[in-house]
PDB file of C-alpha atoms in Angstrom:
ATOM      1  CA  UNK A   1      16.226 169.251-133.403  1.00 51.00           C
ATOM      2  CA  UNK A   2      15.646 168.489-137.252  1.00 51.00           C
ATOM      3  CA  UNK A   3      13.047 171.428-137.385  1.00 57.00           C
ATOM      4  CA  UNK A   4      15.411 173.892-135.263  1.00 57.00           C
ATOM      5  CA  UNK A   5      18.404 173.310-137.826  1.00 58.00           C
ATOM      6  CA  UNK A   6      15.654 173.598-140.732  1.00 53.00           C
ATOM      7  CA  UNK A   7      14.350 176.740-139.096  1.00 54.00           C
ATOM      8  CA  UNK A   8      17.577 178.198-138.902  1.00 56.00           C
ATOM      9  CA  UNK A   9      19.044 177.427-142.619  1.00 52.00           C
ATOM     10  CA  UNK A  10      16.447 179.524-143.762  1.00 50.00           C
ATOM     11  CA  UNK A  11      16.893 182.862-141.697  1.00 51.00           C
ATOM     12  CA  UNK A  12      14.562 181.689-139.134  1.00 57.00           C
ATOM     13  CA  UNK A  13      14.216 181.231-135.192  1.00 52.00           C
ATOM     14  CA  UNK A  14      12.420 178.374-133.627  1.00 52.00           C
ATOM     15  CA  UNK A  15       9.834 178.609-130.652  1.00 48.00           C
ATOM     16  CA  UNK A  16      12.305 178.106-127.205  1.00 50.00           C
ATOM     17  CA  UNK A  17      15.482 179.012-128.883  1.00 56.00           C
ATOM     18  CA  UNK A  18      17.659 180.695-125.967  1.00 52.00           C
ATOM     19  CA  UNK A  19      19.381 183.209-128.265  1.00 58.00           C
ATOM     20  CA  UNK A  20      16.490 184.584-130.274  1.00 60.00           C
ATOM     21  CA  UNK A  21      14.267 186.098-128.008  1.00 65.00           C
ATOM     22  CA  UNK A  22      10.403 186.231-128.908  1.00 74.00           C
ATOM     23  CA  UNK A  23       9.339 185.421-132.317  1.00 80.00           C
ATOM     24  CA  UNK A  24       8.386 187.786-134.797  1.00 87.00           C
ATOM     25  CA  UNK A  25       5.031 187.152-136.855  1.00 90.00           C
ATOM     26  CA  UNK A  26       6.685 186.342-139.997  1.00 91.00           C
ATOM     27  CA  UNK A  27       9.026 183.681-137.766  1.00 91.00           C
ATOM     28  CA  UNK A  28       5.709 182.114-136.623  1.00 92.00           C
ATOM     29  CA  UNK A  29       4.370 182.070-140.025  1.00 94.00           C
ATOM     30  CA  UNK A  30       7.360 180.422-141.489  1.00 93.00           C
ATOM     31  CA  UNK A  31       7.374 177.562-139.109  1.00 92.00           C
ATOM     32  CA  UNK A  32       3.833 177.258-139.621  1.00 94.00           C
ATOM     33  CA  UNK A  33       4.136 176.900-143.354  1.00 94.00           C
ATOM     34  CA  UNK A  34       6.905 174.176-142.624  1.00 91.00           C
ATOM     35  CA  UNK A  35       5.770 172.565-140.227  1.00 90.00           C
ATOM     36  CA  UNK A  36       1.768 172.501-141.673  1.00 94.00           C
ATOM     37  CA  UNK A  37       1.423 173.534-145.451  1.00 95.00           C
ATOM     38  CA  UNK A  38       4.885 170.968-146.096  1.00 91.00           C
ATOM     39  CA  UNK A  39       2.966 168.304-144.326  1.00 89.00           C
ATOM     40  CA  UNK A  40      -0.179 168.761-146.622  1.00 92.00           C
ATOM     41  CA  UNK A  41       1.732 169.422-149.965  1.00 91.00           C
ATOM     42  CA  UNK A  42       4.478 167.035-149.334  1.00 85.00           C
ATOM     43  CA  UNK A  43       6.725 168.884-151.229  1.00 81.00           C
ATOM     44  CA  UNK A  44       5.918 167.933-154.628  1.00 81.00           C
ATOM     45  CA  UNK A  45       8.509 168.936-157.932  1.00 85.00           C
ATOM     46  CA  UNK A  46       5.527 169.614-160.714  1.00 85.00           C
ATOM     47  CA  UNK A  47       3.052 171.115-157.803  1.00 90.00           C
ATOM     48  CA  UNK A  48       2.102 174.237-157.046  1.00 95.00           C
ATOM     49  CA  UNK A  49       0.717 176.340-154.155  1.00 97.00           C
ATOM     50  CA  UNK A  50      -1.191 178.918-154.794  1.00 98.00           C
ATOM     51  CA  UNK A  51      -0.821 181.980-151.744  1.00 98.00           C
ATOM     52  CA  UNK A  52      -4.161 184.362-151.810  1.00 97.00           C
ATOM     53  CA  UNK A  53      -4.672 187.550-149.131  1.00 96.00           C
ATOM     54  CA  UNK A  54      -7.585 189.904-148.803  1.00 92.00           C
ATOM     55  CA  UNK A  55      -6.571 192.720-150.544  1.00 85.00           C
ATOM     56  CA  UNK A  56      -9.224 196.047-149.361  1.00 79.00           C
ATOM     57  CA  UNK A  57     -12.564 195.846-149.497  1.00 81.00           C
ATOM     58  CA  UNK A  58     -15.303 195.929-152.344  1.00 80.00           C
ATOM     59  CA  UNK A  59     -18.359 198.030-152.241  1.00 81.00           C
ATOM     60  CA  UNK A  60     -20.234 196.262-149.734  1.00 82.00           C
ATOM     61  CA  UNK A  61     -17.561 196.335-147.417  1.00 77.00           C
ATOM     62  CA  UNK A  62     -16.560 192.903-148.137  1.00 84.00           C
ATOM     63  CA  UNK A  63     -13.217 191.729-148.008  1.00 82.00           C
ATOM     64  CA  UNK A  64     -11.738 191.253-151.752  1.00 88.00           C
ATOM     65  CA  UNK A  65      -9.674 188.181-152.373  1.00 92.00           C
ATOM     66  CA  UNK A  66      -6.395 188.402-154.394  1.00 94.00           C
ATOM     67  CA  UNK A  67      -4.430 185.642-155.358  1.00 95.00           C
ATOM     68  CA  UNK A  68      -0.630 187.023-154.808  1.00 96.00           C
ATOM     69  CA  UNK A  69       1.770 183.894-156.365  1.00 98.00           C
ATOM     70  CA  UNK A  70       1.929 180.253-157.022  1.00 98.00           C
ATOM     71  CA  UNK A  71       4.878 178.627-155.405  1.00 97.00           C
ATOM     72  CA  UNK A  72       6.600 174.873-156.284  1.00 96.00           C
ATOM     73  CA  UNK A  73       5.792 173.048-153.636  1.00 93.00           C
ATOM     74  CA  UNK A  74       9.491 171.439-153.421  1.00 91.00           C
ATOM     75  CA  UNK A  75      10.793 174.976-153.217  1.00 95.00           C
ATOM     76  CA  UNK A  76       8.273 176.294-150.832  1.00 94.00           C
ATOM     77  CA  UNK A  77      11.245 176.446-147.738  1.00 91.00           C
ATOM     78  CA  UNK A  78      13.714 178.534-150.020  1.00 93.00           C
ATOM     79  CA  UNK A  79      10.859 180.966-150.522  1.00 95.00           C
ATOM     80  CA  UNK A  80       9.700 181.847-147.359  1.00 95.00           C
ATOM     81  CA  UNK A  81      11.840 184.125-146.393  1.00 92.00           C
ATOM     82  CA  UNK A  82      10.982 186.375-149.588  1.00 94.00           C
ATOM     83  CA  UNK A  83       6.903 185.422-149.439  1.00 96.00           C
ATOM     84  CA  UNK A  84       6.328 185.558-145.335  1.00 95.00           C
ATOM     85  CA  UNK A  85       6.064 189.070-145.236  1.00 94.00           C
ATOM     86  CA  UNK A  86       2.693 188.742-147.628  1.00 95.00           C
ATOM     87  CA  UNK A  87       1.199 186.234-145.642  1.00 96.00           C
ATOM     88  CA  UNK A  88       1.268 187.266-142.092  1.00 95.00           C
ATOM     89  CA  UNK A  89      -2.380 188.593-142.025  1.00 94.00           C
ATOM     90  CA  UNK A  90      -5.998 187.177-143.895  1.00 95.00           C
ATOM     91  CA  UNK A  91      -3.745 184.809-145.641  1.00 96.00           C
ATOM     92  CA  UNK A  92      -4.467 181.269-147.506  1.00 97.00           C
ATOM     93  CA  UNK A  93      -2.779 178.638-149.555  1.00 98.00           C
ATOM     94  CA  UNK A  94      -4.919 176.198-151.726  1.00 97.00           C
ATOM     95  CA  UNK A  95      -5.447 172.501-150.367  1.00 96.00           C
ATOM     96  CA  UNK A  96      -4.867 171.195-153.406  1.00 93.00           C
ATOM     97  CA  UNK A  97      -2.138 170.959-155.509  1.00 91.00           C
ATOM     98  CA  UNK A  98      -1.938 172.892-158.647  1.00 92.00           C
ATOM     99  CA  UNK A  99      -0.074 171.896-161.963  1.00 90.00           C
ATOM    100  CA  UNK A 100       1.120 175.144-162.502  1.00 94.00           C
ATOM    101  CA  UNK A 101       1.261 179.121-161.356  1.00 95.00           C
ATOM    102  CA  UNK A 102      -0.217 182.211-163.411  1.00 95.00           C
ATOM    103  CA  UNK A 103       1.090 183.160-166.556  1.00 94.00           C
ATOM    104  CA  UNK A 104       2.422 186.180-165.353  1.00 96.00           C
ATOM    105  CA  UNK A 105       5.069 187.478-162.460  1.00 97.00           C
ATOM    106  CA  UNK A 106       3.474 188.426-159.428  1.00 97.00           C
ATOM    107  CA  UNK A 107       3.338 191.936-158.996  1.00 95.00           C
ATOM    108  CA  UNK A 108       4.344 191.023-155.274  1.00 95.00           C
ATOM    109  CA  UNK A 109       7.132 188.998-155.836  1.00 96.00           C
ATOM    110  CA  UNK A 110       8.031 189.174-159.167  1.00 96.00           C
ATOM    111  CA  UNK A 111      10.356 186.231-159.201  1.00 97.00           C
ATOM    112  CA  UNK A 112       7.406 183.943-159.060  1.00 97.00           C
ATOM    113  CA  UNK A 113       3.957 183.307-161.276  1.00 97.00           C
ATOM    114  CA  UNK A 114       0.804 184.806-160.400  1.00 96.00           C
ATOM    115  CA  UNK A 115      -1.476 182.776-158.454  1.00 95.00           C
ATOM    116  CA  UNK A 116      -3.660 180.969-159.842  1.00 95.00           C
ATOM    117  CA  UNK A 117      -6.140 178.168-158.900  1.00 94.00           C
ATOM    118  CA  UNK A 118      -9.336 176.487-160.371  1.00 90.00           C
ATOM    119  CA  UNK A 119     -10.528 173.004-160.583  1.00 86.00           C
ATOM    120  CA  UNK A 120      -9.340 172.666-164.052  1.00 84.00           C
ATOM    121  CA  UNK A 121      -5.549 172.952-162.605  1.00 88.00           C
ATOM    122  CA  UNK A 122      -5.540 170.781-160.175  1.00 87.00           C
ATOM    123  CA  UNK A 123      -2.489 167.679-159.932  1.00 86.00           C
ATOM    124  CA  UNK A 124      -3.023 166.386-156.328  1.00 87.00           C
ATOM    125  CA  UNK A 125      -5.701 166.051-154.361  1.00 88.00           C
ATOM    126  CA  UNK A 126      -3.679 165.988-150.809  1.00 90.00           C
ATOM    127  CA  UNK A 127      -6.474 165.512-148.689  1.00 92.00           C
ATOM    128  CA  UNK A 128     -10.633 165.644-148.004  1.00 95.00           C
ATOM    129  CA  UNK A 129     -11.720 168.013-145.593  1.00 97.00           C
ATOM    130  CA  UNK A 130     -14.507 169.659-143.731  1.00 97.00           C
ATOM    131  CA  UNK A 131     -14.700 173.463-142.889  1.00 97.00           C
ATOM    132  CA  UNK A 132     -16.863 173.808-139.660  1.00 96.00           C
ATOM    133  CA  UNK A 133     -18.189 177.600-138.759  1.00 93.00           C
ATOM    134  CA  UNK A 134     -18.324 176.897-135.007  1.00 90.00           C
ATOM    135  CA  UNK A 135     -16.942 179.328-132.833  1.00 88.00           C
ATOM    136  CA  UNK A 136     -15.059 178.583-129.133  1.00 89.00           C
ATOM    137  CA  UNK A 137     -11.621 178.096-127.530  1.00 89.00           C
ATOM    138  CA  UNK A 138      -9.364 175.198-129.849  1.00 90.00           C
ATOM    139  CA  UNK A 139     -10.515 173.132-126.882  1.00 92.00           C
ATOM    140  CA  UNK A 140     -14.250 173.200-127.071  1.00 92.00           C
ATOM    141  CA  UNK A 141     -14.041 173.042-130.975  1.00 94.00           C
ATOM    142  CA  UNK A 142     -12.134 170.108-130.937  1.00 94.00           C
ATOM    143  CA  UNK A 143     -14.731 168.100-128.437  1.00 94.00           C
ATOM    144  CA  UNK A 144     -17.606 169.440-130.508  1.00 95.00           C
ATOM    145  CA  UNK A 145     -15.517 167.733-133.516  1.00 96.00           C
ATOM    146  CA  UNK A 146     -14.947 164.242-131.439  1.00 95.00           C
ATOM    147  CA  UNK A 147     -19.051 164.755-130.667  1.00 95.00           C
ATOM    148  CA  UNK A 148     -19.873 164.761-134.209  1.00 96.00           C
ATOM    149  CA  UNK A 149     -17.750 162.447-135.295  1.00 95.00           C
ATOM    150  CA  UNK A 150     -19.274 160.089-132.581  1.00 94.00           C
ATOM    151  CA  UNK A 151     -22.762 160.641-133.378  1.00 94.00           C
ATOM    152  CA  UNK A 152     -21.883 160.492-137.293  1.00 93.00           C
ATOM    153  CA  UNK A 153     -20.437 156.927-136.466  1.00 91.00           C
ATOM    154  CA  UNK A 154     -23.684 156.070-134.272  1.00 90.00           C
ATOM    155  CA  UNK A 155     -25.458 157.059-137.624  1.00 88.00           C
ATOM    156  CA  UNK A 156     -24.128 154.754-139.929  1.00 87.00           C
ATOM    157  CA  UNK A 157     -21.638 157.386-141.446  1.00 90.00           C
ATOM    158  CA  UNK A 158     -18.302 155.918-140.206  1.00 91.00           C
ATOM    159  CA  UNK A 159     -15.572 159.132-139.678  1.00 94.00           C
ATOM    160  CA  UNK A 160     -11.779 157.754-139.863  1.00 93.00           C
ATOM    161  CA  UNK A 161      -9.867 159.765-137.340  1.00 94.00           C
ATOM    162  CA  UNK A 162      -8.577 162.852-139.295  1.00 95.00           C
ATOM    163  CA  UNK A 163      -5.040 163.714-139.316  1.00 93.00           C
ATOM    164  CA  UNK A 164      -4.774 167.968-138.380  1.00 95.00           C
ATOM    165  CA  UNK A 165      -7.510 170.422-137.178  1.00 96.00           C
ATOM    166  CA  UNK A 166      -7.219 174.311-137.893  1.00 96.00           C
ATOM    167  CA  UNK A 167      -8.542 176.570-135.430  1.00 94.00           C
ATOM    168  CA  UNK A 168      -8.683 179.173-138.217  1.00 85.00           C
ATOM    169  CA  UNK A 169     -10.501 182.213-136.214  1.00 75.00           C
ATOM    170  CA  UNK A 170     -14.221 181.229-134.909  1.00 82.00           C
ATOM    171  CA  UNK A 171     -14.244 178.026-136.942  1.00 93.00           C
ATOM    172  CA  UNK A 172     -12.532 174.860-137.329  1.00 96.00           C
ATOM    173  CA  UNK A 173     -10.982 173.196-140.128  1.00 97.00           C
ATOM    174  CA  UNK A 174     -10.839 168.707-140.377  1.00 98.00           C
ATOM    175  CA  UNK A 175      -7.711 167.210-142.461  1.00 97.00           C
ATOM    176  CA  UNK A 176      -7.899 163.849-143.635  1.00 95.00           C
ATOM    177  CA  UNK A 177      -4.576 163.313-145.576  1.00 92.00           C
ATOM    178  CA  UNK A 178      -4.376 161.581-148.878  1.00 89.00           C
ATOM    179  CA  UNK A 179      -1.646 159.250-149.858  1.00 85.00           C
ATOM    180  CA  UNK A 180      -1.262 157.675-153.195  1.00 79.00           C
ATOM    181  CA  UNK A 181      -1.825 153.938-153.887  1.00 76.00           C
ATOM    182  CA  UNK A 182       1.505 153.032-154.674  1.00 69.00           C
ATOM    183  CA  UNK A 183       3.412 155.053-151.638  1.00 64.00           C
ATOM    184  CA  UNK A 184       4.390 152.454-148.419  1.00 58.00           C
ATOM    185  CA  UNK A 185       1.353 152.821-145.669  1.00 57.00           C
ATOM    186  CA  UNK A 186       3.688 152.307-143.037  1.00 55.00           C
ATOM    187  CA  UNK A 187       6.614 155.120-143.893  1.00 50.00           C
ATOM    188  CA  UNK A 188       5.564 158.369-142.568  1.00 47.00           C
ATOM    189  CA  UNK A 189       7.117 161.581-141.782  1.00 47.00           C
ATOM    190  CA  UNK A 190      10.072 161.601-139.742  1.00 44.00           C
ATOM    191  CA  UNK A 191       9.973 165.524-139.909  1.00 42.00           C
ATOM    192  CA  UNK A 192       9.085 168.148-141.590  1.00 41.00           C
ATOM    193  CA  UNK A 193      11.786 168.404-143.776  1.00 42.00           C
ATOM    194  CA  UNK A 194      11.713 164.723-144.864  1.00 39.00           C
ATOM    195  CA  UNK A 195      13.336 163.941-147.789  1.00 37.00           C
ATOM    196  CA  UNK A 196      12.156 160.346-148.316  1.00 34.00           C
ATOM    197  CA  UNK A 197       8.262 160.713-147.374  1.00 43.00           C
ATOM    198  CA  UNK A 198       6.463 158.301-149.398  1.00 34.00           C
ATOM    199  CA  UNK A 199       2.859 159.114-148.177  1.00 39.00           C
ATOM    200  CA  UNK A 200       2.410 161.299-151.637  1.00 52.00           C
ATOM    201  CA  UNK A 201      -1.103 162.747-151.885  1.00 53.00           C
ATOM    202  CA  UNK A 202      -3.389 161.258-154.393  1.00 58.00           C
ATOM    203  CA  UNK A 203      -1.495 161.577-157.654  1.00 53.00           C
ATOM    204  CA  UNK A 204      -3.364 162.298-161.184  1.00 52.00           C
ATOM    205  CA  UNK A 205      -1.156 162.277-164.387  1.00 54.00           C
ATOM    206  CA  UNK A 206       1.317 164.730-165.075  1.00 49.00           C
ATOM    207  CA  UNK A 207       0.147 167.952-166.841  1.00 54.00           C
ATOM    208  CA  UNK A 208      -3.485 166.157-167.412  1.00 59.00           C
ATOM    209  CA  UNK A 209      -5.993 168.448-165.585  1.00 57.00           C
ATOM    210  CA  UNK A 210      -9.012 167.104-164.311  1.00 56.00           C
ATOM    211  CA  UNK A 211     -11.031 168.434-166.865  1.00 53.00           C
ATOM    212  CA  UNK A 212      -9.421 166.074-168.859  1.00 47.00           C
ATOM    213  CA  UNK A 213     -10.041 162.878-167.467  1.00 51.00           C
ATOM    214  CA  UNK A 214     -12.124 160.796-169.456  1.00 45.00           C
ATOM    215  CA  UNK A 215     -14.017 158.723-166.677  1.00 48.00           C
ATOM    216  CA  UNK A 216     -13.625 161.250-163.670  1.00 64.00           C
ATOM    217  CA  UNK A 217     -14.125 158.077-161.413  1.00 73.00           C
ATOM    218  CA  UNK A 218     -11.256 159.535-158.994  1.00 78.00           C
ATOM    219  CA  UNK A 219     -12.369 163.456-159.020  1.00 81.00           C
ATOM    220  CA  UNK A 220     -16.377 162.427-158.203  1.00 82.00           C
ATOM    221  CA  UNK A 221     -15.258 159.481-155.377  1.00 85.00           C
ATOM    222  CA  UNK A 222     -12.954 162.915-154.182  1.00 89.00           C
ATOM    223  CA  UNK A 223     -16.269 164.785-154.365  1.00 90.00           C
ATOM    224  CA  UNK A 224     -18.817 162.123-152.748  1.00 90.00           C
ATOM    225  CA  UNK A 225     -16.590 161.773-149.858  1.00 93.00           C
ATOM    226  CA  UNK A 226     -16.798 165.783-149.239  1.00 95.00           C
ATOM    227  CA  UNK A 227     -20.427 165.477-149.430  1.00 94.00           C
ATOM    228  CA  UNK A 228     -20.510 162.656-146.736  1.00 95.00           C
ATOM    229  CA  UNK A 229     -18.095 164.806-144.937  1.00 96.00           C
ATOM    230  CA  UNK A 230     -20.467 167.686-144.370  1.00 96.00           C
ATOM    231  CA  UNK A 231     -23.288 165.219-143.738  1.00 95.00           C
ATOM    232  CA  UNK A 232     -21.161 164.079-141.027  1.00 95.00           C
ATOM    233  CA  UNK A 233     -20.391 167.283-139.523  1.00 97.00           C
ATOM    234  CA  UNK A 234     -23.918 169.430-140.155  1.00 95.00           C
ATOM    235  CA  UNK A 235     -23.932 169.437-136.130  1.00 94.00           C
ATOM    236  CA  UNK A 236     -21.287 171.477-135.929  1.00 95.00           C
ATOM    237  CA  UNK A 237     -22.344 173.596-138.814  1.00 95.00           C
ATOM    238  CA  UNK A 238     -20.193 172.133-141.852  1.00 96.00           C
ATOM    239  CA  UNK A 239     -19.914 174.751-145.173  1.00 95.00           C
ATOM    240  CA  UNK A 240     -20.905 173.450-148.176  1.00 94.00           C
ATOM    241  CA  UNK A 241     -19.267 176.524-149.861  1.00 92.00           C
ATOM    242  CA  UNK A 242     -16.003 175.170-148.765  1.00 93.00           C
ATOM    243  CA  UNK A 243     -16.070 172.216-150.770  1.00 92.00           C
ATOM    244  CA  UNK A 244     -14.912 172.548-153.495  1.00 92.00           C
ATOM    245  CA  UNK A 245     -11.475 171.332-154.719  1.00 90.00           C
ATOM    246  CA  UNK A 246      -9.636 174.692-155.734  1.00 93.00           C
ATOM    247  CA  UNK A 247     -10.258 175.689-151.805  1.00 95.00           C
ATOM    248  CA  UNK A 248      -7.896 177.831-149.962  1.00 97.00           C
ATOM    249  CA  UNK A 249      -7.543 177.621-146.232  1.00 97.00           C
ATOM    250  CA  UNK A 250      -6.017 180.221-143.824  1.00 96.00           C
ATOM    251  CA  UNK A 251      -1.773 180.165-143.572  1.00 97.00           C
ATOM    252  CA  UNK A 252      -1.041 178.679-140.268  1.00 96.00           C
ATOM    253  CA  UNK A 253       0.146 181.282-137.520  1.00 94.00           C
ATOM    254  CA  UNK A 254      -1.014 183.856-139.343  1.00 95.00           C
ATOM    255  CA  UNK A 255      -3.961 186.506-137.802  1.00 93.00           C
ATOM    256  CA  UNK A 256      -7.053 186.090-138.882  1.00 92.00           C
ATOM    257  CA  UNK A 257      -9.425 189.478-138.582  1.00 88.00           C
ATOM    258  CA  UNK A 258     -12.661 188.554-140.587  1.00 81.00           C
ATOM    259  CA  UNK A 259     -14.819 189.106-137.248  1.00 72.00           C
ATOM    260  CA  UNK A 260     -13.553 192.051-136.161  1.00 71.00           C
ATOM    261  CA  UNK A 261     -10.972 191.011-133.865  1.00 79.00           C
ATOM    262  CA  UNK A 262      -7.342 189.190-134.046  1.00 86.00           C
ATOM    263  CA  UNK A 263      -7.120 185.657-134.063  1.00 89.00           C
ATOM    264  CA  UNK A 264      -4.144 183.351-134.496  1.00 93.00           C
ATOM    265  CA  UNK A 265      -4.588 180.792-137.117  1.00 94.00           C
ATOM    266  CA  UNK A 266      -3.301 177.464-135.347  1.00 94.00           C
ATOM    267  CA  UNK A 267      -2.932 173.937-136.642  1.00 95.00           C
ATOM    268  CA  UNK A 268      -2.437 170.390-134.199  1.00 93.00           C
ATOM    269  CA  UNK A 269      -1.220 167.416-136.416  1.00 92.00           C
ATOM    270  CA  UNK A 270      -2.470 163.611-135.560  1.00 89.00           C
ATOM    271  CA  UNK A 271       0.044 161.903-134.753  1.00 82.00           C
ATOM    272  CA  UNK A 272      -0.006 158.050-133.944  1.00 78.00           C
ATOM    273  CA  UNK A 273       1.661 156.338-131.108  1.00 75.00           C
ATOM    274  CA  UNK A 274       4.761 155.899-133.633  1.00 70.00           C
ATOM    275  CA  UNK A 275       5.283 159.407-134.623  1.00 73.00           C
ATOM    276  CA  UNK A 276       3.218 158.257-137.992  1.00 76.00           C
ATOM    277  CA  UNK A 277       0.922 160.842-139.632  1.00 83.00           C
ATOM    278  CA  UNK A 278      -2.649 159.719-140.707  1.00 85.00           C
ATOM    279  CA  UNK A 279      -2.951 159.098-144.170  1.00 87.00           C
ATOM    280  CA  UNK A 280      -6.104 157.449-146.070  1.00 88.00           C
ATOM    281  CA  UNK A 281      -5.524 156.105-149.982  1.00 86.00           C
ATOM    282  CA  UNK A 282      -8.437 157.766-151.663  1.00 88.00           C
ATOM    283  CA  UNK A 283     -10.121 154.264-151.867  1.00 88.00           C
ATOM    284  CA  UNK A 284      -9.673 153.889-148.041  1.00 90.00           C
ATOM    285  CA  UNK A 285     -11.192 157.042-147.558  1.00 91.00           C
ATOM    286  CA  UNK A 286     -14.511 155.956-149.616  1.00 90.00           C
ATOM    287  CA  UNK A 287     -14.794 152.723-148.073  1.00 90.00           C
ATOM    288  CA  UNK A 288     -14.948 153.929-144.595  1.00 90.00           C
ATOM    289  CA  UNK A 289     -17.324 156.766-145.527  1.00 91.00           C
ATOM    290  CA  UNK A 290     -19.271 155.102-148.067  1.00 81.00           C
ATOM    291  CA  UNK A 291     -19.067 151.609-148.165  1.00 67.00           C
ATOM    292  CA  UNK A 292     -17.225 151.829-151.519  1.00 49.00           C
ATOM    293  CA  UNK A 293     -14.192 150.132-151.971  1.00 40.00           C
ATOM    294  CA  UNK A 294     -13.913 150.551-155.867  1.00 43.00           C
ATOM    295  CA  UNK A 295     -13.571 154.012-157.370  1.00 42.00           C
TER     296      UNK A 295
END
């Protein structure tokens, strides 16, 4: 298969493959991060990913959050086999994508920037979200999802069907991907290593930040359609600390142990009948959530 050979051109061994025998934690979290954190980024040449881990523990016992390195998203495949090692446990990537890395090396891989991440660097807005502190098996946190979403809609507050959940410990994360306006709504991705996906996330200007935008029409539609989000989802207890749009989420396959125990971080995309992946222009995504189909 496509993601077998891309697996393998990068030092590592797919799920099922005969000849290499069960998969090590940093193989899972390297398919994970192509197969999941491509699919978000969409493997953008002026974006970056910023990787964070917890890092020991602060006074009250809490865990302390480091940012490790930024990586380009279009180069995030040749790095994994030098970054995996740092992100197999209590590890996240940022959401969104940034328009550049720290301006220093990494002190864990000095070959790339710090990480850094704020809403003042962001370049893409890939996708809206909801984080949802409900815990259960994947399979009852996915029903509670379909039951919120159901009673949202009976509401008034109409839910598009999102396009990946995270079962990221004893919670659950909601994707809705964001394409830009100009990409083709009915390409998609053939694969995870697609080299001709047009379904780009919502693109701002080069190097302009969004501190910089004059109107901020785009950044507060992003914003009002979180809001709605966690309206939607307060059944199933939706965080309104998670938010915001420098968020990091958990690094798919890797363990999460924030509750004491060990907990796989897992991620199921939404595919369509075609092998399409859902993807929402940012205006789509405010007129099915708020009625609003001018940002």
């Amino acid at each position: 298969s496509q993601r077998a050979s891309a697996l393998k051109a990068i030092g590592l061994v797919p799920f099922g493959d005969p000849d290499g025998g069960p998969m090590t934690d940093a193989e899972i979290v390297g398919q994970g991060i192509i197969d999941n954190v491509q699919l978000i980024h969409r493997g953008q040449h002026d974006s970056f990913i910023c990787f964070a881990k917890h890092d020991g523990k602060d006074a009250d016992g809490k865990p302390v959050m480091k940012q490790v390195f930024s990586v380009r998203a279009s180069e995030l495949s040749e790095w994994i086999p030098q970054i995996v090692e740092h992100l197999c446990r209590d590890a996240f990537f940022t959401v969104n994508g940034m328009y550049r890395g720290g301006h220093w090396p990494s002190q864990f891989v000095p070959s790339l920037p710090h990480g850094d991440r704020s809403s003042s660097l962001i370049r893409y807005l890939t996708c809206t979200w909801v984080d949802c502190d409900m815990a259960g098996t994947p399979e009852e946190q996915l029903m509670a999802a379909m039951n919120a979403r159901n009673e949202a809609r009976a509401k008034g507050i109409h839910v598009p069907e999102w396009s990946m959940i995270a079962h990221s410990g004893r919670g659950f994360w909601l994707f809705w991907l964001l394409r830009d306006e100009k990409s083709d709504p009915d390409a998609y991705f053939k694969s995870p290593k697609s080299k001709n996906d047009p379904c780009r996330p919502f693109r701002r200007g080069i190097g302009t930040p969004v501190r910089a935008d004059i109107e901020g029409r785009e950044i507060a539609a992003w914003n009002r359609c979180q809001d709605q989000l966690l309206r939607a989802f307060q059944s199933v207890k939706s965080d309104a600390g998670a938010k915001d749009a420098a968020r990091v989420t958990r690094v798919p396959g890797s363990i999460s142990t924030k509750w004491g125990d060990e907990r796989r971080v897992a991620y199921r995309v939404n595919y369509e009948c075609n092998g399409a992946v859902l993807c929402y222009t940012l205006a789509e995504m405010c007129a099915l959530l708020l009625s609003l189909i001018h940002i």
